[in-house]
CSV table of C-alpha atoms and ligand atoms in Angstrom, one decimal:
chain,number,residue,atom,x,y,z
A,1,MET,CA,-46.2,46.4,-13.6
A,2,ARG,CA,-42.5,45.8,-14.4
A,3,VAL,CA,-41.8,46.1,-18.1
A,4,LEU,CA,-38.8,45.7,-20.3
A,5,ILE,CA,-38.4,48.2,-23.2
A,6,THR,CA,-35.7,47.4,-25.8
A,7,GLY,CA,-34.5,50.5,-27.7
A,8,VAL,CA,-35.3,52.6,-24.7
A,9,ALA,CA,-32.8,55.3,-25.7
A,10,GLY,CA,-34.5,55.8,-29.1
A,11,PHE,CA,-37.1,58.4,-30.0
A,12,LEU,CA,-40.1,56.2,-29.3
A,13,GLY,CA,-38.6,54.0,-26.7
A,14,SER,CA,-37.7,56.9,-24.4
A,15,HIS,CA,-41.2,58.5,-24.7
A,16,LEU,CA,-42.8,55.1,-24.0
A,17,ALA,CA,-40.6,54.7,-20.9
A,18,ASP,CA,-41.8,58.1,-19.7
A,19,ARG,CA,-45.4,57.0,-20.3
A,20,PHE,CA,-45.1,53.8,-18.2
A,21,LEU,CA,-43.2,55.6,-15.4
A,22,ARG,CA,-45.8,58.4,-15.3
A,23,ASP,CA,-48.4,55.7,-14.4
A,24,GLY,CA,-46.3,54.3,-11.6
A,25,HIS,CA,-44.9,51.3,-13.4
A,26,GLU,CA,-41.3,50.1,-13.3
A,27,VAL,CA,-39.2,50.2,-16.5
A,28,VAL,CA,-36.1,48.2,-17.3
A,29,GLY,CA,-34.5,49.7,-20.5
A,30,ILE,CA,-32.1,48.1,-22.9
A,31,ASP,CA,-30.2,49.9,-25.6
A,32,ASN,CA,-26.8,49.5,-27.3
A,33,PHE,CA,-26.8,53.2,-28.6
A,34,LEU,CA,-26.5,52.1,-32.2
A,35,THR,CA,-29.1,54.8,-33.2
A,36,GLY,CA,-30.4,55.5,-29.7
A,37,ARG,CA,-28.9,58.3,-27.7
A,38,PRO,CA,-27.9,58.6,-24.0
A,39,GLU,CA,-29.4,62.1,-23.8
A,40,ASN,CA,-32.9,60.7,-24.5
A,41,ILE,CA,-32.9,58.9,-21.2
A,42,ALA,CA,-30.5,61.2,-19.2
A,43,HIS,CA,-33.5,62.6,-17.4
A,44,LEU,CA,-34.3,59.1,-16.0
A,45,THR,CA,-30.9,58.7,-14.4
A,46,GLY,CA,-31.4,58.0,-10.7
A,47,HIS,CA,-35.2,57.5,-11.2
A,48,PRO,CA,-36.2,54.9,-8.5
A,49,ARG,CA,-38.3,52.9,-10.9
A,50,PHE,CA,-36.0,53.0,-13.9
A,51,SER,CA,-33.0,50.8,-14.6
A,52,PHE,CA,-30.8,50.5,-17.7
A,53,LEU,CA,-28.8,47.8,-19.3
A,54,ARG,CA,-26.4,48.6,-22.2
A,55,HIS,CA,-26.9,45.6,-24.4
A,56,ASN,CA,-27.5,44.5,-27.9
A,57,VAL,CA,-30.8,42.6,-27.9
A,58,SER,CA,-29.7,40.7,-31.0
A,59,GLU,CA,-27.3,38.8,-28.7
A,60,PHE,CA,-28.6,36.4,-25.9
A,61,THR,CA,-30.5,38.6,-23.5
A,62,TYR,CA,-31.0,37.9,-19.8
A,63,VAL,CA,-33.0,40.2,-17.5
A,64,ALA,CA,-33.1,39.5,-13.8
A,65,GLY,CA,-36.3,39.4,-11.8
A,66,PRO,CA,-40.0,39.2,-12.8
A,67,LEU,CA,-41.4,41.0,-15.9
A,68,ASP,CA,-45.1,41.7,-16.8
A,69,GLY,CA,-44.3,43.1,-20.2
A,70,VAL,CA,-41.7,43.1,-23.0
A,71,LEU,CA,-41.9,45.9,-25.6
A,72,HIS,CA,-39.5,45.4,-28.5
A,73,PHE,CA,-38.6,48.8,-29.9
A,74,ALA,CA,-35.0,48.3,-30.7
A,75,SER,CA,-34.2,48.9,-34.4
A,76,PRO,CA,-32.8,51.5,-36.7
A,77,ALA,CA,-36.0,53.2,-38.0
A,78,SER,CA,-35.0,56.0,-40.4
A,79,PRO,CA,-34.4,54.9,-44.0
A,80,VAL,CA,-30.9,56.6,-43.9
A,81,ASP,CA,-30.0,54.6,-40.8
A,82,TYR,CA,-31.2,51.2,-42.0
A,83,LEU,CA,-29.6,51.7,-45.5
A,84,GLU,CA,-26.3,52.2,-43.6
A,85,LEU,CA,-26.9,49.4,-41.2
A,86,PRO,CA,-28.8,46.7,-43.1
A,87,ILE,CA,-27.3,43.7,-41.3
A,88,GLN,CA,-27.9,45.1,-37.8
A,89,THR,CA,-31.5,46.0,-38.9
A,90,LEU,CA,-32.1,42.5,-40.2
A,91,LYS,CA,-30.6,41.0,-37.0
A,92,VAL,CA,-32.6,43.1,-34.5
A,93,GLY,CA,-35.8,42.4,-36.4
A,94,SER,CA,-35.1,38.7,-36.5
A,95,LEU,CA,-32.7,37.6,-33.8
A,96,GLY,CA,-33.6,40.5,-31.5
A,97,THR,CA,-37.3,39.7,-31.8
A,98,HIS,CA,-36.6,36.0,-31.1
A,99,ASN,CA,-34.6,36.9,-28.0
A,100,ALA,CA,-37.2,39.4,-26.8
A,101,LEU,CA,-40.0,36.8,-27.3
A,102,GLY,CA,-37.9,34.3,-25.4
A,103,VAL,CA,-37.6,36.7,-22.5
A,104,ALA,CA,-41.4,37.2,-22.6
A,105,LEU,CA,-42.0,33.4,-22.7
A,106,ALA,CA,-39.6,32.8,-19.8
A,107,LYS,CA,-41.1,35.5,-17.6
A,108,GLY,CA,-44.8,34.8,-18.6
A,109,ALA,CA,-44.9,38.5,-19.7
A,110,ARG,CA,-47.0,40.1,-22.4
A,111,PHE,CA,-45.1,41.0,-25.6
A,112,LEU,CA,-45.6,44.0,-27.8
A,113,LEU,CA,-43.8,44.3,-31.1
A,114,ALA,CA,-43.1,47.7,-32.7
A,115,SER,CA,-43.9,47.0,-36.3
A,116,THR,CA,-44.3,49.5,-39.1
A,117,SER,CA,-46.3,50.8,-42.0
A,118,GLU,CA,-43.4,49.6,-44.1
A,119,VAL,CA,-44.9,46.1,-43.9
A,120,TYR,CA,-47.3,47.5,-46.6
A,121,GLY,CA,-44.3,48.5,-48.8
A,122,ASP,CA,-45.3,50.8,-51.7
A,123,PRO,CA,-49.0,50.2,-51.1
A,124,LEU,CA,-51.5,49.3,-53.9
A,125,VAL,CA,-54.3,49.8,-51.4
A,126,HIS,CA,-55.0,53.3,-50.0
A,127,PRO,CA,-55.4,54.0,-47.2
A,128,GLN,CA,-53.9,50.9,-45.6
A,129,PRO,CA,-56.1,48.7,-43.4
A,130,GLU,CA,-54.4,46.0,-41.3
A,131,SER,CA,-55.9,43.3,-43.6
A,132,TYR,CA,-53.7,44.5,-46.5
A,133,TRP,CA,-50.7,42.2,-47.1
A,134,GLY,CA,-48.5,44.8,-48.7
A,135,ASN,CA,-46.3,45.3,-51.7
A,136,VAL,CA,-42.7,44.9,-50.6
A,137,ASN,CA,-39.6,44.4,-52.7
A,138,PRO,CA,-37.6,41.9,-50.7
A,139,ILE,CA,-34.3,42.5,-52.4
A,140,GLY,CA,-34.5,46.3,-52.7
A,141,PRO,CA,-32.6,48.6,-50.4
A,142,ARG,CA,-35.6,49.0,-48.0
A,143,GLY,CA,-36.0,45.2,-47.9
A,144,CYS,CA,-33.7,45.0,-44.9
A,145,TYR,CA,-36.2,46.9,-42.7
A,146,ASP,CA,-39.5,45.8,-44.3
A,147,GLU,CA,-38.7,42.1,-44.3
A,148,ALA,CA,-37.1,42.2,-40.9
A,149,LYS,CA,-40.4,43.7,-39.5
A,150,ARG,CA,-42.5,41.3,-41.5
A,151,PHE,CA,-40.4,38.4,-40.2
A,152,ALA,CA,-40.8,39.9,-36.7
A,153,GLU,CA,-44.6,39.9,-37.1
A,154,ALA,CA,-44.5,36.3,-38.3
A,155,MET,CA,-42.3,35.3,-35.3
A,156,THR,CA,-44.6,37.1,-32.9
A,157,MET,CA,-47.7,35.3,-34.2
A,158,ALA,CA,-45.8,31.9,-34.1
A,159,TYR,CA,-45.0,32.5,-30.4
A,160,HIS,CA,-48.6,33.5,-29.8
A,161,ARG,CA,-50.0,30.4,-31.6
A,162,ALA,CA,-47.4,27.8,-30.7
A,163,GLN,CA,-46.2,29.0,-27.2
A,164,GLY,CA,-49.3,30.8,-26.0
A,165,VAL,CA,-47.4,34.1,-25.5
A,166,ASP,CA,-49.8,37.0,-25.0
A,167,THR,CA,-48.8,39.3,-27.9
A,168,ARG,CA,-49.6,42.7,-29.4
A,169,ILE,CA,-48.4,44.1,-32.7
A,170,VAL,CA,-48.5,47.9,-33.4
A,171,ARG,CA,-47.9,49.1,-37.0
A,172,ILE,CA,-46.4,52.5,-36.5
A,173,PHE,CA,-46.8,55.1,-39.2
A,174,ASN,CA,-44.6,58.2,-39.6
A,175,THR,CA,-44.1,59.7,-36.2
A,176,TYR,CA,-42.3,63.0,-35.3
A,177,GLY,CA,-41.5,65.1,-32.3
A,178,PRO,CA,-38.9,66.0,-29.7
A,179,ARG,CA,-36.0,63.6,-29.3
A,180,MET,CA,-35.7,62.7,-33.0
A,181,ARG,CA,-32.0,62.9,-33.9
A,182,PRO,CA,-31.3,66.0,-35.9
A,183,GLY,CA,-29.2,64.0,-38.3
A,184,ASP,CA,-31.4,60.9,-38.5
A,185,GLY,CA,-32.4,61.6,-42.1
A,186,ARG,CA,-36.2,61.5,-41.8
A,187,VAL,CA,-38.2,64.1,-43.5
A,188,VAL,CA,-39.5,66.1,-40.5
A,189,SER,CA,-36.2,66.4,-38.8
A,190,ASN,CA,-34.3,67.1,-42.0
A,191,PHE,CA,-36.7,69.9,-43.0
A,192,ILE,CA,-36.8,71.5,-39.6
A,193,VAL,CA,-33.0,71.4,-39.2
A,194,GLN,CA,-32.5,72.7,-42.7
A,195,ALA,CA,-35.0,75.5,-42.2
A,196,LEU,CA,-33.4,76.6,-38.9
A,197,ARG,CA,-29.9,76.6,-40.5
A,198,GLY,CA,-31.2,78.6,-43.5
A,199,GLU,CA,-30.2,75.8,-45.9
A,200,ALA,CA,-32.3,74.6,-48.8
A,201,LEU,CA,-34.9,71.9,-47.9
A,202,THR,CA,-34.1,68.7,-49.7
A,203,VAL,CA,-37.3,67.4,-51.4
A,204,TYR,CA,-36.7,64.0,-52.9
A,205,GLY,CA,-38.3,63.4,-56.3
A,206,ASP,CA,-41.1,65.9,-57.2
A,207,GLY,CA,-42.4,66.0,-53.7
A,208,SER,CA,-45.8,64.6,-54.7
A,209,GLN,CA,-45.4,61.5,-52.6
A,210,THR,CA,-47.5,61.6,-49.4
A,211,ARG,CA,-47.1,60.7,-45.8
A,212,SER,CA,-49.4,61.0,-42.8
A,213,PHE,CA,-47.6,62.4,-39.7
A,214,CYS,CA,-48.4,61.5,-36.2
A,215,PHE,CA,-47.2,63.5,-33.2
A,216,VAL,CA,-45.2,61.4,-30.7
A,217,SER,CA,-47.6,62.0,-27.7
A,218,ASP,CA,-50.5,60.6,-29.8
A,219,GLU,CA,-48.4,57.7,-31.0
A,220,VAL,CA,-47.3,56.7,-27.6
A,221,GLU,CA,-50.8,56.9,-26.1
A,222,GLY,CA,-52.1,54.6,-28.9
A,223,ILE,CA,-49.3,52.1,-28.2
A,224,TYR,CA,-49.8,52.3,-24.4
A,225,ARG,CA,-53.5,51.6,-24.9
A,226,LEU,CA,-52.8,48.7,-27.2
A,227,PHE,CA,-50.5,47.1,-24.7
A,228,HIS,CA,-53.2,47.2,-22.1
A,229,SER,CA,-55.9,46.0,-24.4
A,230,GLY,CA,-56.8,42.4,-25.3
A,231,GLU,CA,-56.2,42.9,-29.1
A,232,THR,CA,-53.7,40.3,-30.5
A,233,GLN,CA,-54.2,41.3,-34.2
A,234,PRO,CA,-52.0,44.0,-35.6
A,235,VAL,CA,-53.2,47.6,-35.0
A,236,ASN,CA,-52.3,50.6,-37.1
A,237,ILE,CA,-51.4,53.6,-35.0
A,238,GLY,CA,-50.9,56.8,-36.9
A,239,ASN,CA,-52.5,60.1,-37.9
A,240,PRO,CA,-54.6,59.8,-41.1
A,241,ASP,CA,-54.1,63.5,-42.1
A,242,GLU,CA,-52.2,63.1,-45.3
A,243,PHE,CA,-49.7,65.6,-46.8
A,244,THR,CA,-47.4,65.7,-49.8
A,245,VAL,CA,-43.8,66.1,-49.0
A,246,ARG,CA,-43.8,69.4,-50.8
A,247,GLN,CA,-46.6,70.7,-48.6
A,248,LEU,CA,-44.7,69.7,-45.5
A,249,ALA,CA,-41.6,71.6,-46.8
A,250,GLU,CA,-43.7,74.7,-47.4
A,251,LEU,CA,-45.3,74.4,-44.0
A,252,VAL,CA,-42.0,74.1,-42.2
A,253,ILE,CA,-40.6,77.1,-44.1
A,254,ALA,CA,-43.6,79.2,-43.1
A,255,MET,CA,-43.7,78.0,-39.5
A,256,THR,CA,-40.0,78.6,-38.9
A,257,GLY,CA,-40.0,82.0,-40.7
A,258,SER,CA,-37.0,80.7,-42.6
A,259,SER,CA,-35.5,82.2,-45.7
A,260,SER,CA,-34.7,78.7,-47.0
A,261,THR,CA,-35.6,77.6,-50.5
A,262,ILE,CA,-36.5,74.1,-51.7
A,263,THR,CA,-34.2,72.0,-53.7
A,264,SER,CA,-34.9,68.7,-55.5
A,265,LEU,CA,-32.8,65.5,-55.0
A,266,PRO,CA,-33.4,62.1,-56.6
A,267,LEU,CA,-36.1,60.0,-55.1
A,268,PRO,CA,-34.7,57.0,-53.3
A,269,ALA,CA,-35.4,53.5,-54.7
A,270,ASP,CA,-38.7,52.0,-53.7
A,271,ASP,CA,-39.8,55.1,-51.8
A,272,PRO,CA,-43.6,54.6,-51.2
A,273,LYS,CA,-45.7,56.9,-53.3
A,274,VAL,CA,-48.5,57.2,-50.8
A,275,ARG,CA,-49.1,56.3,-47.1
A,276,GLN,CA,-52.1,56.8,-44.9
A,277,PRO,CA,-53.3,54.6,-42.0
A,278,ASP,CA,-56.8,53.3,-41.9
A,279,ILE,CA,-57.3,53.6,-38.1
A,280,ALA,CA,-60.8,52.1,-37.8
A,281,ARG,CA,-59.5,49.2,-35.8
A,282,ALA,CA,-57.7,51.5,-33.3
A,283,ARG,CA,-60.8,53.6,-32.9
A,284,ALA,CA,-63.0,50.6,-32.4
A,285,VAL,CA,-60.8,48.5,-30.1
A,286,LEU,CA,-58.8,51.1,-28.3
A,287,GLY,CA,-61.1,54.1,-28.4
A,288,TRP,CA,-58.0,55.9,-29.7
A,289,GLY,CA,-57.5,58.6,-32.4
A,290,PRO,CA,-55.0,61.3,-32.8
A,291,THR,CA,-55.6,64.6,-31.1
A,292,VAL,CA,-52.6,66.8,-32.2
A,293,PRO,CA,-52.8,68.5,-35.6
A,294,LEU,CA,-49.7,68.8,-37.7
A,295,ARG,CA,-49.2,72.5,-37.1
A,296,GLU,CA,-49.4,72.1,-33.4
A,297,GLY,CA,-47.0,69.1,-33.3
A,298,LEU,CA,-44.6,70.8,-35.7
A,299,ALA,CA,-44.5,73.9,-33.4
A,300,ALA,CA,-43.4,71.7,-30.5
A,301,THR,CA,-40.9,69.9,-32.7
A,302,ILE,CA,-39.5,73.2,-34.1
A,303,ASP,CA,-39.1,74.4,-30.5
A,304,TYR,CA,-37.2,71.3,-29.6
A,305,PHE,CA,-34.8,71.7,-32.5
A,306,ARG,CA,-34.4,75.4,-31.8
A,307,GLY,CA,-33.3,74.4,-28.3
A,308,LEU,CA,-30.4,72.4,-29.9
A,309,THR,CA,-29.4,75.3,-32.2
A,310,GLY,CA,-26.6,76.3,-29.8
A,311,SER,CA,-25.2,72.9,-29.6
A,312,ALA,CA,-22.6,71.5,-32.0
A,313,ARG,CA,-25.1,69.0,-33.5
A,314,LEU,CA,-27.0,71.7,-35.3
A,315,GLN,CA,-24.1,73.7,-36.6
A,316,PRO,CA,-23.2,73.3,-40.3
A,317,PRO,CA,-20.0,71.3,-40.8
A,318,THR,CA,-16.9,73.5,-40.9
B,401,LIG,N1,-37.8,62.9,-47.9
B,401,LIG,C1,-37.5,64.1,-48.6
B,401,LIG,N2,-36.5,64.8,-48.1
B,401,LIG,C2,-35.7,64.4,-47.0
B,401,LIG,C3,-36.1,63.2,-46.4
B,401,LIG,C4,-37.1,62.5,-46.8
B,401,LIG,O1,-38.2,64.5,-49.5
B,401,LIG,O2,-34.8,65.2,-46.7
B,401,LIG,C5,-39.0,62.2,-48.4
B,401,LIG,C6,-38.8,60.7,-48.6
B,401,LIG,O3,-38.3,60.5,-50.0
B,401,LIG,C7,-40.1,60.1,-48.4
B,401,LIG,C8,-40.7,61.0,-47.3
B,401,LIG,O4,-40.0,62.2,-47.3
B,401,LIG,O5,-40.9,60.2,-49.5
B,401,LIG,C9,-40.6,60.4,-45.9
B,401,LIG,O6,-39.3,60.0,-45.7
B,401,LIG,P1,-38.8,59.5,-44.3
B,401,LIG,O7,-37.3,59.2,-44.5
B,401,LIG,O8,-39.2,60.5,-43.2
B,401,LIG,O9,-39.6,58.2,-44.0
B,401,LIG,P2,-40.4,57.0,-44.8
B,401,LIG,O10,-41.8,57.4,-44.7
B,401,LIG,O11,-39.9,57.0,-46.2
B,401,LIG,O12,-40.0,55.8,-44.1
């Protein structure tokens, strides 16, 4: 197969490219490095089955040659990023999705949308099955991401129904692992970087809010299986093991052997109080479930961030 991955230099996009290449497929990657990083795909430079286009998928997008798949992963994904880049986030979810679907239609390619647990907003149903319509504040600060992804899902289903495009939608829950940006602001990267620097871990609110953390290898395997499946309904891919943010902070401190303390900062607006995927559909349709427990995934992620300790990006500002 020859597949296009938008956002290929991002955390998930780059791991997904590795997964396709590992199975002998050809990957064309697009990224504009807004939040993606060249170092995430540096190891693919010169790979005979990988090519790269520096491009903003929110602009008209042309890719030469045949394609069997289009996987749309381009978007700021950390709350800190999309709060800083609300217009780009709305554009890549709307115009970018439209363009990526247009490429899929023109090439007769299968399309997979990277959607998100944020379509459930601050959920009133727990855990969240795919049948739940969500509780999203459209005009709140997170609305730029949540509504962009909800629009992207609607656009994907419209191309499926009206144009016959073969589509897949994955709803990705909190994922962590190597290649996250140290400064991207998400909780796992923040806590590990803070612990390694000996700084206080910044728990927002009272830390009783929950998240369910999926290691990147599990997440990518689920997405890869969904792409190859016949399932056109949305599928949650995430790890249902649920932790409070405070539990995560304590675990990171223990696992890094850090002398860091925990400090409280205000809870951001509309921060979901709970989140846990119901993965019955993924288990039934894809035969998929997570295999990496939090401690094991955190150990690998801590190793990754430790490897960066010598570099400028992990040094405290002078
Ligand atoms: N969080 C925190 N400290 C941080 C970063 C995040 O307490 O330094 C909290 C945040 O308020 C949220 C949870 O951790 O409740 C997960 O945040 P993240 O930004 O990773 O992603 P989200 O799941 O909110 O999209």
